[in-house]
Amino acid sequence: MSKGIANVTVGQPFDDFLLIKSVTRGIASNGKPFLTLILKDHSGEIEAKLWEITKEDEEEFVQETIVKVSGEVRQFRGKNQLKIHQIRPAHAADGVKIEDFLEKSPVPVEELKEHITEAIFQMKNPNLQRIVRYLVKKYEKDLFIYPAATKNHHEYVSGLAHHIVTMLELAKKIQSIYQNLNLDLLIAGIILHDLGKLKELSGAATPNYTVEGKLLGHISIISEEIGKAAEELGIEGEEVMVLKHLVLSHHGKHEWGSPKTPQIREAEILHLIDLMDAKMNMMNRALAQTRPGDFTERIFALDNRSFYKPSYQDYESS
Amino acid sequence: MSKGIANVTVGQPFDDFLLIKSVTRGIASNGKPFLTLILKDHSGEIEAKLWEITKEDEEEFVQETIVKVSGEVRQFRGKNQLKIHQIRPAHAADGVKIEDFLEKSPVPVEELKEHITEAIFQMKNPNLQRIVRYLVKKYEKDLFIYPAATKNHHEYVSGLAHHIVTMLELAKKIQSIYQNLNLDLLIAGIILHDLGKLKELSGAATPNYTVEGKLLGHISIISEEIGKAAEELGIEGEEVMVLKHLVLSHHGKHEWGSPKTPQIREAEILHLIDLMDAKMNMMNRALAQTRPGDFTERIFALDNRSFYKPSYQDYESS
Amino acid sequence: MSKGIANVTVGQPFDDFLLIKSVTRGIASNGKPFLTLILKDHSGEIEAKLWEITKEDEEEFVQETIVKVSGEVRQFRGKNQLKIHQIRPAHAADGVKIEDFLEKSPVPVEELKEHITEAIFQMKNPNLQRIVRYLVKKYEKDLFIYPAATKNHHEYVSGLAHHIVTMLELAKKIQSIYQNLNLDLLIAGIILHDLGKLKELSGAATPNYTVEGKLLGHISIISEEIGKAAEELGIEGEEVMVLKHLVLSHHGKHEWGSPKTPQIREAEILHLIDLMDAKMNMMNRALAQTRPGDFTERIFALDNRSFYKPSYQDYESS
Amino acid sequence: MSKGIANVTVGQPFDDFLLIKSVTRGIASNGKPFLTLILKDHSGEIEAKLWEITKEDEEEFVQETIVKVSGEVRQFRGKNQLKIHQIRPAHAADGVKIEDFLEKSPVPVEELKEHITEAIFQMKNPNLQRIVRYLVKKYEKDLFIYPAATKNHHEYVSGLAHHIVTMLELAKKIQSIYQNLNLDLLIAGIILHDLGKLKELSGAATPNYTVEGKLLGHISIISEEIGKAAEELGIEGEEVMVLKHLVLSHHGKHEWGSPKTPQIREAEILHLIDLMDAKMNMMNRALAQTRPGDFTERIFALDNRSFYKPSYQDYESS
Amino acid sequence: MSKGIANVTVGQPFDDFLLIKSVTRGIASNGKPFLTLILKDHSGEIEAKLWEITKEDEEEFVQETIVKVSGEVRQFRGKNQLKIHQIRPAHAADGVKIEDFLEKSPVPVEELKEHITEAIFQMKNPNLQRIVRYLVKKYEKDLFIYPAATKNHHEYVSGLAHHIVTMLELAKKIQSIYQNLNLDLLIAGIILHDLGKLKELSGAATPNYTVEGKLLGHISIISEEIGKAAEELGIEGEEVMVLKHLVLSHHGKHEWGSPKTPQIREAEILHLIDLMDAKMNMMNRALAQTRPGDFTERIFALDNRSFYKPSYQDYESS
Amino acid sequence: MSKGIANVTVGQPFDDFLLIKSVTRGIASNGKPFLTLILKDHSGEIEAKLWEITKEDEEEFVQETIVKVSGEVRQFRGKNQLKIHQIRPAHAADGVKIEDFLEKSPVPVEELKEHITEAIFQMKNPNLQRIVRYLVKKYEKDLFIYPAATKNHHEYVSGLAHHIVTMLELAKKIQSIYQNLNLDLLIAGIILHDLGKLKELSGAATPNYTVEGKLLGHISIISEEIGKAAEELGIEGEEVMVLKHLVLSHHGKHEWGSPKTPQIREAEILHLIDLMDAKMNMMNRALAQTRPGDFTERIFALDNRSFYKPSYQDYESS
């Protein structure tokens, strides 16, 4: 794999495939139309201009197209730009595919599937188990490719499944300390809590909010799905209501979009585990790009804080 | 009808039927058990003590029992108390029934039913109309006796239906001014917005929050019901999502328990109409007990404000 | 009327009259002075540059001048610009006037005047009626041309009167439902509540905040005017205090600039009617520019929300 | 002067004059009416019960009556009570007057008058000086007896004048450091800023909020008075607007009831001086009742904080 | 061990030892002094009155005295009271000691000591290890008997050590998932984060806030102690600053009393672990007193929420 | 002294020395590297571009270098730019030094030193005096050159000492009015309150936050220093704790970074004096650049308000 567009230094040439993430049309000062492209690969993204374009160019260079580009990285107003010398759409013969240009979960999908399957298998409460299995089956295809969010945390391919699996690990370890936590309930809550995102977001590659996502939100969507699944499966126990509560309250506060605050012990812990994994994901990724003795960029979703990476000897090697 | 327990002056005798709203058992300083009763009729409520009680007393004088009491109104630490001389449970022969002891909607139930039926009849969008009709039918029995809340506003028998009907009137008048408001959508939203309260509250006479009400809340309950109704009726249009949005957002803000803020014009107006009718109900009832030139008691749900009743000549007679 | 500058597509020529809304002088990279003009007509506004200007140009092309421009619409950094080929100030012979370049109330001024006059005529309380008539007379000239605000809602010629008239309609309809609302008091409060804006803002065409407006605010200004009017007219009843209260509290909360929160029923309703009309005005105008199935731009004064326009069949045609 | 009711220890007898601050009628458990009196002198207040009262008692023992009481101080539920043995209204011959029972400014009224007169005399700007003199003259009688508030700070006879005079001293000292502060403007603002309290409160002895005070507030009341005074005196300079701004903004924030935040340097400083004197007044009086090494009671108006009085040797004697 | 005062039903006799938690002196309506005692044992506490007391009684029955009481449990205004028949101070011969009357950590002290010793032993960074060992040694005596707080969570003997040990377990488990967390830093932060409470609180039995605790707070106290320990030990590495940061930021937000928000990954996680253990401790203890199908009392420190204990079959037995 | 770069009008030439405040390297559209310089003198700062630079240029033109520049002031996107004709680093022979290019305290350093020395000399409490003297001596060098902040108020050379001295003047004047304020304590608190900034900031010329400053903050830094100083000097009185409290609480609120709110009278006053001097410094400097009748720019640290400069005759000349 090439080192990626984000790692080319200013002044250096570039010659490789990139994915068009978005396209905007403009008119230059000479009156001619041009395109502003956001191009990306696994390493990050860069802006590029395509001047004096033709009708054909506009039809060829559209969102989600892979292109072969040669050019040079420049700097303009403090941001890198790619000066394009040559550009063409990829052919079938090039053997490149969209997945290669997207950031992916660091844990392979197969492993994620295995973890979730196993967690469901270990559940003892048949009502909870059947509901979870039914919904995982129903959404299986998207569940393992969607990100957990459009930005901030786990915003990469299979990010949602990665988030779920890490939360499951946390839940098991924490429950081994606080043994009166009901593990089945936690497992069910963790696997389902964000499943509504599969309807809230438009897809895995370049996810946007759907109309349904904006008007109803993933919390209400999945809560209703649980109700319907239970009806479908003929399940009537209190578990259904309790599980819906975990989902409805998992944002922890009204201000954060939950219509109910946690009122069951496992709901409170689900909220804390969700928070912890989201925060760790953001901090770890920002710190990975930071040298010892430096601070990360400000992270908006962590109250705009930046984080310091200590530089004393043992810190990294512990 | 008697003038009611709330209107007996301190020092006056009382001899009439009352409903036991709640009972608490205590031990007096002489070591004997006693009961603290909250007794009510249509006019209000009063506390009374029943000293040196027997086992039988405890079995007879339970919540929701109607009793015949003679006694005298006293004052104790600034609050009225009923000093009981004689008390007995009502017989069938007394011809009294629970409804007679509860505050009721000022508009008769039959009239409320008629208004709602007519509003549904006038709807033109068949999808919305069928969902509303289906749910009104399903909950018909409770819909016309439940209060709109346990306290604050419309907290009386048929209070929910009274609230709905006044909101319908407001919606029609306001839509005649802003004609691009979609009246069908407003009517559907108004009739359904609080229907989840029929599951959130335990009953019409002495309503408490149910476990389901506390854990899920009336907003999520009715939103899911709409989804199921649509499925049942085979309705798939965008109206279902839009109607759910109106319900989910009708509290107007996350802090007030809505998982979504209004993002459709009619949702915003539904929220404002709901607010206006709740506020008018609270202000009108407080002002009805206030003389010109005075302020009402502080009203907690109106930011703890008290309201002034002007005393200039034309104010009341306009 | 031409289709207006806001409706010319990028790359198209333009040849028509425009009003100069503002002018800023700069020095180009060649050391020569130039002007940045904001030009507007009834449809919207556009930026244009005037290069290598002379002393005379600077004297001719000043704020509130009407100019004849021919040029072409270009795009620069995502915003439209007008590339000027020719420009000259309008002659008397051109027969154009400032009003033609400003957005106007959709209801004609004469109709607005009639509505307000009639509302005053119908008032029964002579004290309130005389104060309102006195102040409307005093500010008659500006009242019917000022906008209701510099931005957000009713920010067009006669916007204030349009806002007042719609609020009067709302008040009458709402009072027909809640009949113990005092209509005279509502009418007086509605007509006067924002009259202080005639001193708070600098004019109808390109309104800015005056020093008096910034230091005192329209609320305190009109409250004092009511006091002086009453003194002038020899009116001493409680109505004067009550009317001032409606004006002082009409923003509803301290945080929104009201020195008092509503403590009279009609004050609370005045606040809600004001809110409802401002919100409807903003939503309606944003939705008018949005296609079914799309969301409006974010509206800052509505908590930065954007609004969805449903696309199901009956929505528009109801 | 006697040591005062607040300083009698539990179990000790008491025999002296007291002022009735408030009276409430109740019915005892034996069915007989009784009175709950709040009695006060310069030192503080105490509750007392008057059992088995006659019609005549009720007519004699009313608010603001001075009574001669003999009895004994008891403790009931953690609070002191005065057990009455004998009570009679004071005769003319007793030679007692209401003022003797109220807490007073520590600085004599005559001295306060002198300070304010002198400050006005020293003003150089004739417009500001004439407005201040006019309003001080108009409200002279109340200005020197009213408290500055009903509770929290300077809530004693002549408290308002005491507050003004201390603020004037602060202003002069502070202006000697920041010499570009305009002293005339500060003096005018300080003397007038709370003058509206003379209409907001009902009197000096047992002050309550008036209807006008509740509906309009002292800020708007005095701002309008300044406008009328200027008109009366034929003054039209910018000073009038600037002075009104100082008054309107002196609470510093919208949340604290100011319709405008300070936008003139002297307005900001007026707000800070007002805050400093109010805080010092509260802290000093609470600390005066606290021994070194202890904390004061919690002070509600200071964010419910309690303050520590250091006990190291030099602290008090510095 | 007896079942404890909290478990005696109303109307039942009681005859056992109790600890005097607090004493207040009052004067009864007959003019005689009496004492209000709060008496406690391991199970909870109860109020009792001692009437017509002598000088000797007052000297004998003081705070932290153990007494032998026989009496009967009554109910007064909804709260239990102990009606005393006989009472005497405990003799040496009774063989009772204060510790027997206090709630204790469910994990024995020796086990807690072992856990902490082992955690320190396992640390690899000598600088952090030496500072932690130095401070644990310095405060060893109090560390293993103090509560973690005066109320809300871990408010029992050895509560602080119990809180630390559970947090250490959490940290180890969580670090096994997020392996780039530095375990040494977490261990050091956990052991020291609340050590300032040993100076902030007055003791283990009936803890109050000390003057130093109120004026400086445990956060600043322990941060300074770390600085002094490092100086004493001649340690100068960056670890000292990093460790202080963990302590200063462990409340997570300025509003919660931290002068700095977490800016190091381990500081953020320390905060979350602290929060999780405090919340679990509160929820578990409240739920232990609640039957399936019921809600706990409202828990003030958890935003006044009450928690539901599910009643479906598998919940408890999982 | 030249009039300074901030006072050269657009289109005018400039030929003088400037200090390089910061340098950023970029690549121009022709592929050649260039530098963006921020150049400053005592009057303010300006941006300049250095095109087609050599390796040597990059080594010569670095931060904190003084350069001789000739060029012309232009305007670009509404901001002034300096078009460079010639540029060279200053020689020793030029006789210019960094201090000449920085804004300085309006009061000379020697005078500031004298004030602080005298204030310490006048202190009567030996414990407080010795601690203050010890820390002033320890930090003497930086104390008299550091700014009080990186921006907002007193952000110039010797700004911290200027801030301290003005606060000392305020304290003395205010204490002469409220004589029970302990002057020694105020003096000690004022001199030390911000001394931690000498470690929080990186230097006097182009101050940034140090790592220690970000992780610990000036409040905790100086509080610990006081503790260590007291230990070093063998001082153990309550003064040490009290003084630390003043420092820890001087931001007044948790939200503003104080771990404790003021709980000693002098702590509250220290906070208010700090606030007053910071606000006056900001307002005075903004108003100095504003003409009578105009408003200042918005001042972010004053809640984004802008301030009006009155234009009536006596305002300035009072």
PDB file of N, CA and C in Angstrom, chain D residues 125 170 173 176-178 180 182 238-239 262-263 265-266 268-269 277 279-280 284 287 305 307-308 311-312 314-315 318, chain F residues 125 170 173 176 178 180 182 238-239 262-263 265-266 268-269 277 279-280 284 287 305 307-308 311-312 314-315 318:
ATOM      1  N   ASN D 125     -21.578  69.151  35.795  1.00  0.00           N
ATOM      2  CA  ASN D 125     -22.455  69.120  34.625  1.00  0.00           C
ATOM      3  C   ASN D 125     -23.851  69.562  35.047  1.00  0.00           C
ATOM      4  N   LEU D 170     -17.095  55.160  47.638  1.00  0.00           N
ATOM      5  CA  LEU D 170     -16.340  54.238  46.782  1.00  0.00           C
ATOM      6  C   LEU D 170     -16.037  54.873  45.431  1.00  0.00           C
ATOM      7  N   LYS D 173     -13.200  57.459  45.557  1.00  0.00           N
ATOM      8  CA  LYS D 173     -11.886  56.844  45.741  1.00  0.00           C
ATOM      9  C   LYS D 173     -11.441  56.135  44.457  1.00  0.00           C
ATOM     10  N   SER D 176     -10.393  58.400  41.719  1.00  0.00           N
ATOM     11  CA  SER D 176      -9.074  59.025  41.916  1.00  0.00           C
ATOM     12  C   SER D 176      -7.962  58.128  41.359  1.00  0.00           C
ATOM     13  N   ILE D 177      -8.258  56.847  41.178  1.00  0.00           N
ATOM     14  CA  ILE D 177      -7.282  55.931  40.577  1.00  0.00           C
ATOM     15  C   ILE D 177      -7.458  55.854  39.060  1.00  0.00           C
ATOM     16  N   TYR D 178      -8.708  55.695  38.616  1.00  0.00           N
ATOM     17  CA  TYR D 178      -9.001  55.661  37.173  1.00  0.00           C
ATOM     18  C   TYR D 178      -9.584  57.016  36.800  1.00  0.00           C
ATOM     19  N   ASN D 180     -10.006  58.774  34.154  1.00  0.00           N
ATOM     20  CA  ASN D 180     -10.884  59.045  33.014  1.00  0.00           C
ATOM     21  C   ASN D 180     -12.322  58.578  33.254  1.00  0.00           C
ATOM     22  N   ASN D 182     -15.843  59.374  34.471  1.00  0.00           N
ATOM     23  CA  ASN D 182     -16.537  60.649  34.644  1.00  0.00           C
ATOM     24  C   ASN D 182     -17.277  60.643  35.982  1.00  0.00           C
ATOM     25  N   GLU D 238     -27.512  64.734  25.472  1.00  0.00           N
ATOM     26  CA  GLU D 238     -27.260  63.290  25.463  1.00  0.00           C
ATOM     27  C   GLU D 238     -27.180  62.725  26.884  1.00  0.00           C
ATOM     28  N   GLU D 239     -26.905  63.611  27.862  1.00  0.00           N
ATOM     29  CA  GLU D 239     -26.774  63.138  29.248  1.00  0.00           C
ATOM     30  C   GLU D 239     -28.015  62.369  29.693  1.00  0.00           C
ATOM     31  N   PRO D 262     -24.470  46.743  30.692  1.00  0.00           N
ATOM     32  CA  PRO D 262     -23.694  47.993  30.660  1.00  0.00           C
ATOM     33  C   PRO D 262     -22.918  48.147  29.352  1.00  0.00           C
ATOM     34  N   GLN D 263     -23.079  49.297  28.721  1.00  0.00           N
ATOM     35  CA  GLN D 263     -22.391  49.571  27.465  1.00  0.00           C
ATOM     36  C   GLN D 263     -21.676  50.912  27.513  1.00  0.00           C
ATOM     37  N   ARG D 265     -18.655  52.789  30.089  1.00  0.00           N
ATOM     38  CA  ARG D 265     -17.686  52.481  31.145  1.00  0.00           C
ATOM     39  C   ARG D 265     -18.240  52.772  32.543  1.00  0.00           C
ATOM     40  N   GLU D 266     -18.856  53.911  32.724  1.00  0.00           N
ATOM     41  CA  GLU D 266     -19.359  54.266  34.045  1.00  0.00           C
ATOM     42  C   GLU D 266     -20.530  53.368  34.460  1.00  0.00           C
ATOM     43  N   GLU D 268     -20.701  50.147  33.759  1.00  0.00           N
ATOM     44  CA  GLU D 268     -20.059  48.925  34.246  1.00  0.00           C
ATOM     45  C   GLU D 268     -19.550  49.121  35.675  1.00  0.00           C
ATOM     46  N   ILE D 269     -18.942  50.274  35.923  1.00  0.00           N
ATOM     47  CA  ILE D 269     -18.374  50.542  37.249  1.00  0.00           C
ATOM     48  C   ILE D 269     -19.489  50.756  38.279  1.00  0.00           C
ATOM     49  N   ASP D 277     -20.765  46.986  47.440  1.00  0.00           N
ATOM     50  CA  ASP D 277     -21.341  47.492  48.691  1.00  0.00           C
ATOM     51  C   ASP D 277     -22.417  46.543  49.228  1.00  0.00           C
ATOM     52  N   LYS D 279     -22.487  43.295  48.818  1.00  0.00           N
ATOM     53  CA  LYS D 279     -21.794  42.124  49.364  1.00  0.00           C
ATOM     54  C   LYS D 279     -21.122  42.442  50.691  1.00  0.00           C
ATOM     55  N   MET D 280     -20.446  43.597  50.776  1.00  0.00           N
ATOM     56  CA  MET D 280     -19.773  43.965  52.018  1.00  0.00           C
ATOM     57  C   MET D 280     -20.798  44.084  53.147  1.00  0.00           C
ATOM     58  N   ASN D 284     -20.303  41.730  56.288  1.00  0.00           N
ATOM     59  CA  ASN D 284     -19.970  42.379  57.559  1.00  0.00           C
ATOM     60  C   ASN D 284     -20.988  42.067  58.643  1.00  0.00           C
ATOM     61  N   LEU D 287     -20.645  38.409  59.690  1.00  0.00           N
ATOM     62  CA  LEU D 287     -19.406  38.151  60.433  1.00  0.00           C
ATOM     63  C   LEU D 287     -19.433  38.790  61.813  1.00  0.00           C
ATOM     64  N   ARG D 305     -23.248  30.756  50.224  1.00  0.00           N
ATOM     65  CA  ARG D 305     -21.967  30.479  50.877  1.00  0.00           C
ATOM     66  C   ARG D 305     -21.997  30.877  52.342  1.00  0.00           C
ATOM     67  N   PHE D 307     -19.171  32.187  55.425  1.00  0.00           N
ATOM     68  CA  PHE D 307     -17.854  32.825  55.432  1.00  0.00           C
ATOM     69  C   PHE D 307     -17.117  32.549  56.734  1.00  0.00           C
ATOM     70  N   TYR D 308     -15.835  32.332  56.597  1.00  0.00           N
ATOM     71  CA  TYR D 308     -14.990  31.992  57.730  1.00  0.00           C
ATOM     72  C   TYR D 308     -14.384  33.264  58.321  1.00  0.00           C
ATOM     73  N   SER D 311      -8.896  33.251  62.830  1.00  0.00           N
ATOM     74  CA  SER D 311      -8.687  33.365  64.267  1.00  0.00           C
ATOM     75  C   SER D 311      -7.244  33.688  64.621  1.00  0.00           C
ATOM     76  N   TYR D 312      -6.410  33.950  63.604  1.00  0.00           N
ATOM     77  CA  TYR D 312      -5.015  34.231  63.965  1.00  0.00           C
ATOM     78  C   TYR D 312      -4.924  35.631  64.556  1.00  0.00           C
ATOM     79  N   ASP D 314      -3.444  38.625  64.528  1.00  0.00           N
ATOM     80  CA  ASP D 314      -3.543  39.987  63.992  1.00  0.00           C
ATOM     81  C   ASP D 314      -4.828  40.264  63.232  1.00  0.00           C
ATOM     82  N   TYR D 315      -5.623  39.223  62.956  1.00  0.00           N
ATOM     83  CA  TYR D 315      -6.696  39.433  61.993  1.00  0.00           C
ATOM     84  C   TYR D 315      -7.625  40.587  62.369  1.00  0.00           C
ATOM     85  N   SER D 318      -5.912  44.534  63.020  1.00  0.00           N
ATOM     86  CA  SER D 318      -5.031  45.164  62.032  1.00  0.00           C
ATOM     87  C   SER D 318      -5.371  46.635  61.850  1.00  0.00           C
TER      88      SER D 318
ATOM     89  N   ASN F 125       1.659  42.039  59.752  1.00  0.00           N
ATOM     90  CA  ASN F 125       1.657  40.625  60.137  1.00  0.00           C
ATOM     91  C   ASN F 125       2.951  39.985  59.635  1.00  0.00           C
ATOM     92  N   LEU F 170      -6.268  50.231  44.746  1.00  0.00           N
ATOM     93  CA  LEU F 170      -7.704  50.022  44.980  1.00  0.00           C
ATOM     94  C   LEU F 170      -7.947  49.481  46.387  1.00  0.00           C
ATOM     95  N   LYS F 173      -7.632  52.129  49.136  1.00  0.00           N
ATOM     96  CA  LYS F 173      -8.747  53.078  49.131  1.00  0.00           C
ATOM     97  C   LYS F 173     -10.021  52.417  49.647  1.00  0.00           C
ATOM     98  N   SER F 176     -10.050  51.853  53.319  1.00  0.00           N
ATOM     99  CA  SER F 176     -10.268  53.059  54.130  1.00  0.00           C
ATOM    100  C   SER F 176     -11.759  53.310  54.329  1.00  0.00           C
ATOM    101  N   TYR F 178     -14.190  50.455  54.174  1.00  0.00           N
ATOM    102  CA  TYR F 178     -14.626  49.295  54.953  1.00  0.00           C
ATOM    103  C   TYR F 178     -13.473  48.909  55.862  1.00  0.00           C
ATOM    104  N   ASN F 180     -13.021  47.197  58.511  1.00  0.00           N
ATOM    105  CA  ASN F 180     -12.779  45.872  59.071  1.00  0.00           C
ATOM    106  C   ASN F 180     -12.207  44.884  58.047  1.00  0.00           C
ATOM    107  N   ASN F 182      -9.151  43.316  56.416  1.00  0.00           N
ATOM    108  CA  ASN F 182      -7.776  43.185  56.880  1.00  0.00           C
ATOM    109  C   ASN F 182      -6.833  43.539  55.732  1.00  0.00           C
ATOM    110  N   GLU F 238      -2.259  30.035  61.086  1.00  0.00           N
ATOM    111  CA  GLU F 238      -3.446  29.917  60.235  1.00  0.00           C
ATOM    112  C   GLU F 238      -3.338  30.811  58.995  1.00  0.00           C
ATOM    113  N   GLU F 239      -2.468  31.824  59.065  1.00  0.00           N
ATOM    114  CA  GLU F 239      -2.325  32.731  57.916  1.00  0.00           C
ATOM    115  C   GLU F 239      -2.001  31.983  56.632  1.00  0.00           C
ATOM    116  N   PRO F 262     -14.908  31.995  47.063  1.00  0.00           N
ATOM    117  CA  PRO F 262     -14.455  32.798  48.210  1.00  0.00           C
ATOM    118  C   PRO F 262     -15.298  32.523  49.453  1.00  0.00           C
ATOM    119  N   GLN F 263     -14.618  32.229  50.567  1.00  0.00           N
ATOM    120  CA  GLN F 263     -15.310  31.961  51.815  1.00  0.00           C
ATOM    121  C   GLN F 263     -14.725  32.786  52.957  1.00  0.00           C
ATOM    122  N   ARG F 265     -14.085  37.048  53.758  1.00  0.00           N
ATOM    123  CA  ARG F 265     -14.429  38.389  53.258  1.00  0.00           C
ATOM    124  C   ARG F 265     -13.355  38.961  52.341  1.00  0.00           C
ATOM    125  N   GLU F 266     -12.097  38.863  52.732  1.00  0.00           N
ATOM    126  CA  GLU F 266     -11.017  39.440  51.922  1.00  0.00           C
ATOM    127  C   GLU F 266     -10.855  38.676  50.598  1.00  0.00           C
ATOM    128  N   GLU F 268     -13.364  37.433  48.843  1.00  0.00           N
ATOM    129  CA  GLU F 268     -14.414  37.975  47.979  1.00  0.00           C
ATOM    130  C   GLU F 268     -13.995  39.329  47.406  1.00  0.00           C
ATOM    131  N   ILE F 269     -13.408  40.155  48.265  1.00  0.00           N
ATOM    132  CA  ILE F 269     -13.004  41.499  47.811  1.00  0.00           C
ATOM    133  C   ILE F 269     -11.815  41.418  46.860  1.00  0.00           C
ATOM    134  N   ASP F 277     -10.169  45.801  38.013  1.00  0.00           N
ATOM    135  CA  ASP F 277      -8.984  46.317  37.320  1.00  0.00           C
ATOM    136  C   ASP F 277      -8.846  45.701  35.927  1.00  0.00           C
ATOM    137  N   LYS F 279     -11.315  44.711  34.006  1.00  0.00           N
ATOM    138  CA  LYS F 279     -12.340  45.331  33.163  1.00  0.00           C
ATOM    139  C   LYS F 279     -11.967  46.769  32.792  1.00  0.00           C
ATOM    140  N   MET F 280     -11.492  47.541  33.781  1.00  0.00           N
ATOM    141  CA  MET F 280     -11.111  48.927  33.484  1.00  0.00           C
ATOM    142  C   MET F 280      -9.996  48.947  32.447  1.00  0.00           C
ATOM    143  N   ASN F 284     -10.720  50.906  29.076  1.00  0.00           N
ATOM    144  CA  ASN F 284      -9.940  52.119  28.818  1.00  0.00           C
ATOM    145  C   ASN F 284      -9.154  52.032  27.519  1.00  0.00           C
ATOM    146  N   LEU F 287     -11.585  52.222  24.575  1.00  0.00           N
ATOM    147  CA  LEU F 287     -12.181  53.562  24.423  1.00  0.00           C
ATOM    148  C   LEU F 287     -11.153  54.582  23.955  1.00  0.00           C
ATOM    149  N   ARG F 305     -19.389  42.534  24.550  1.00  0.00           N
ATOM    150  CA  ARG F 305     -20.054  43.842  24.451  1.00  0.00           C
ATOM    151  C   ARG F 305     -19.162  44.868  23.772  1.00  0.00           C
ATOM    152  N   PHE F 307     -18.602  49.196  23.780  1.00  0.00           N
ATOM    153  CA  PHE F 307     -18.883  50.289  24.714  1.00  0.00           C
ATOM    154  C   PHE F 307     -18.989  51.625  23.989  1.00  0.00           C
ATOM    155  N   TYR F 308     -19.934  52.422  24.451  1.00  0.00           N
ATOM    156  CA  TYR F 308     -20.202  53.724  23.843  1.00  0.00           C
ATOM    157  C   TYR F 308     -19.397  54.803  24.544  1.00  0.00           C
ATOM    158  N   SER F 311     -20.732  61.729  23.831  1.00  0.00           N
ATOM    159  CA  SER F 311     -20.205  62.859  23.063  1.00  0.00           C
ATOM    160  C   SER F 311     -20.648  64.203  23.629  1.00  0.00           C
ATOM    161  N   TYR F 312     -21.325  64.186  24.772  1.00  0.00           N
ATOM    162  CA  TYR F 312     -21.773  65.494  25.287  1.00  0.00           C
ATOM    163  C   TYR F 312     -20.585  66.238  25.869  1.00  0.00           C
ATOM    164  N   ASP F 314     -19.260  67.890  28.456  1.00  0.00           N
ATOM    165  CA  ASP F 314     -18.426  67.760  29.655  1.00  0.00           C
ATOM    166  C   ASP F 314     -17.799  66.389  29.806  1.00  0.00           C
ATOM    167  N   TYR F 315     -18.196  65.420  28.994  1.00  0.00           N
ATOM    168  CA  TYR F 315     -17.827  64.050  29.312  1.00  0.00           C
ATOM    169  C   TYR F 315     -16.321  63.859  29.438  1.00  0.00           C
ATOM    170  N   SER F 318     -14.163  66.362  32.226  1.00  0.00           N
ATOM    171  CA  SER F 318     -14.598  66.457  33.627  1.00  0.00           C
ATOM    172  C   SER F 318     -13.403  66.430  34.578  1.00  0.00           C
TER     173      SER F 318
END
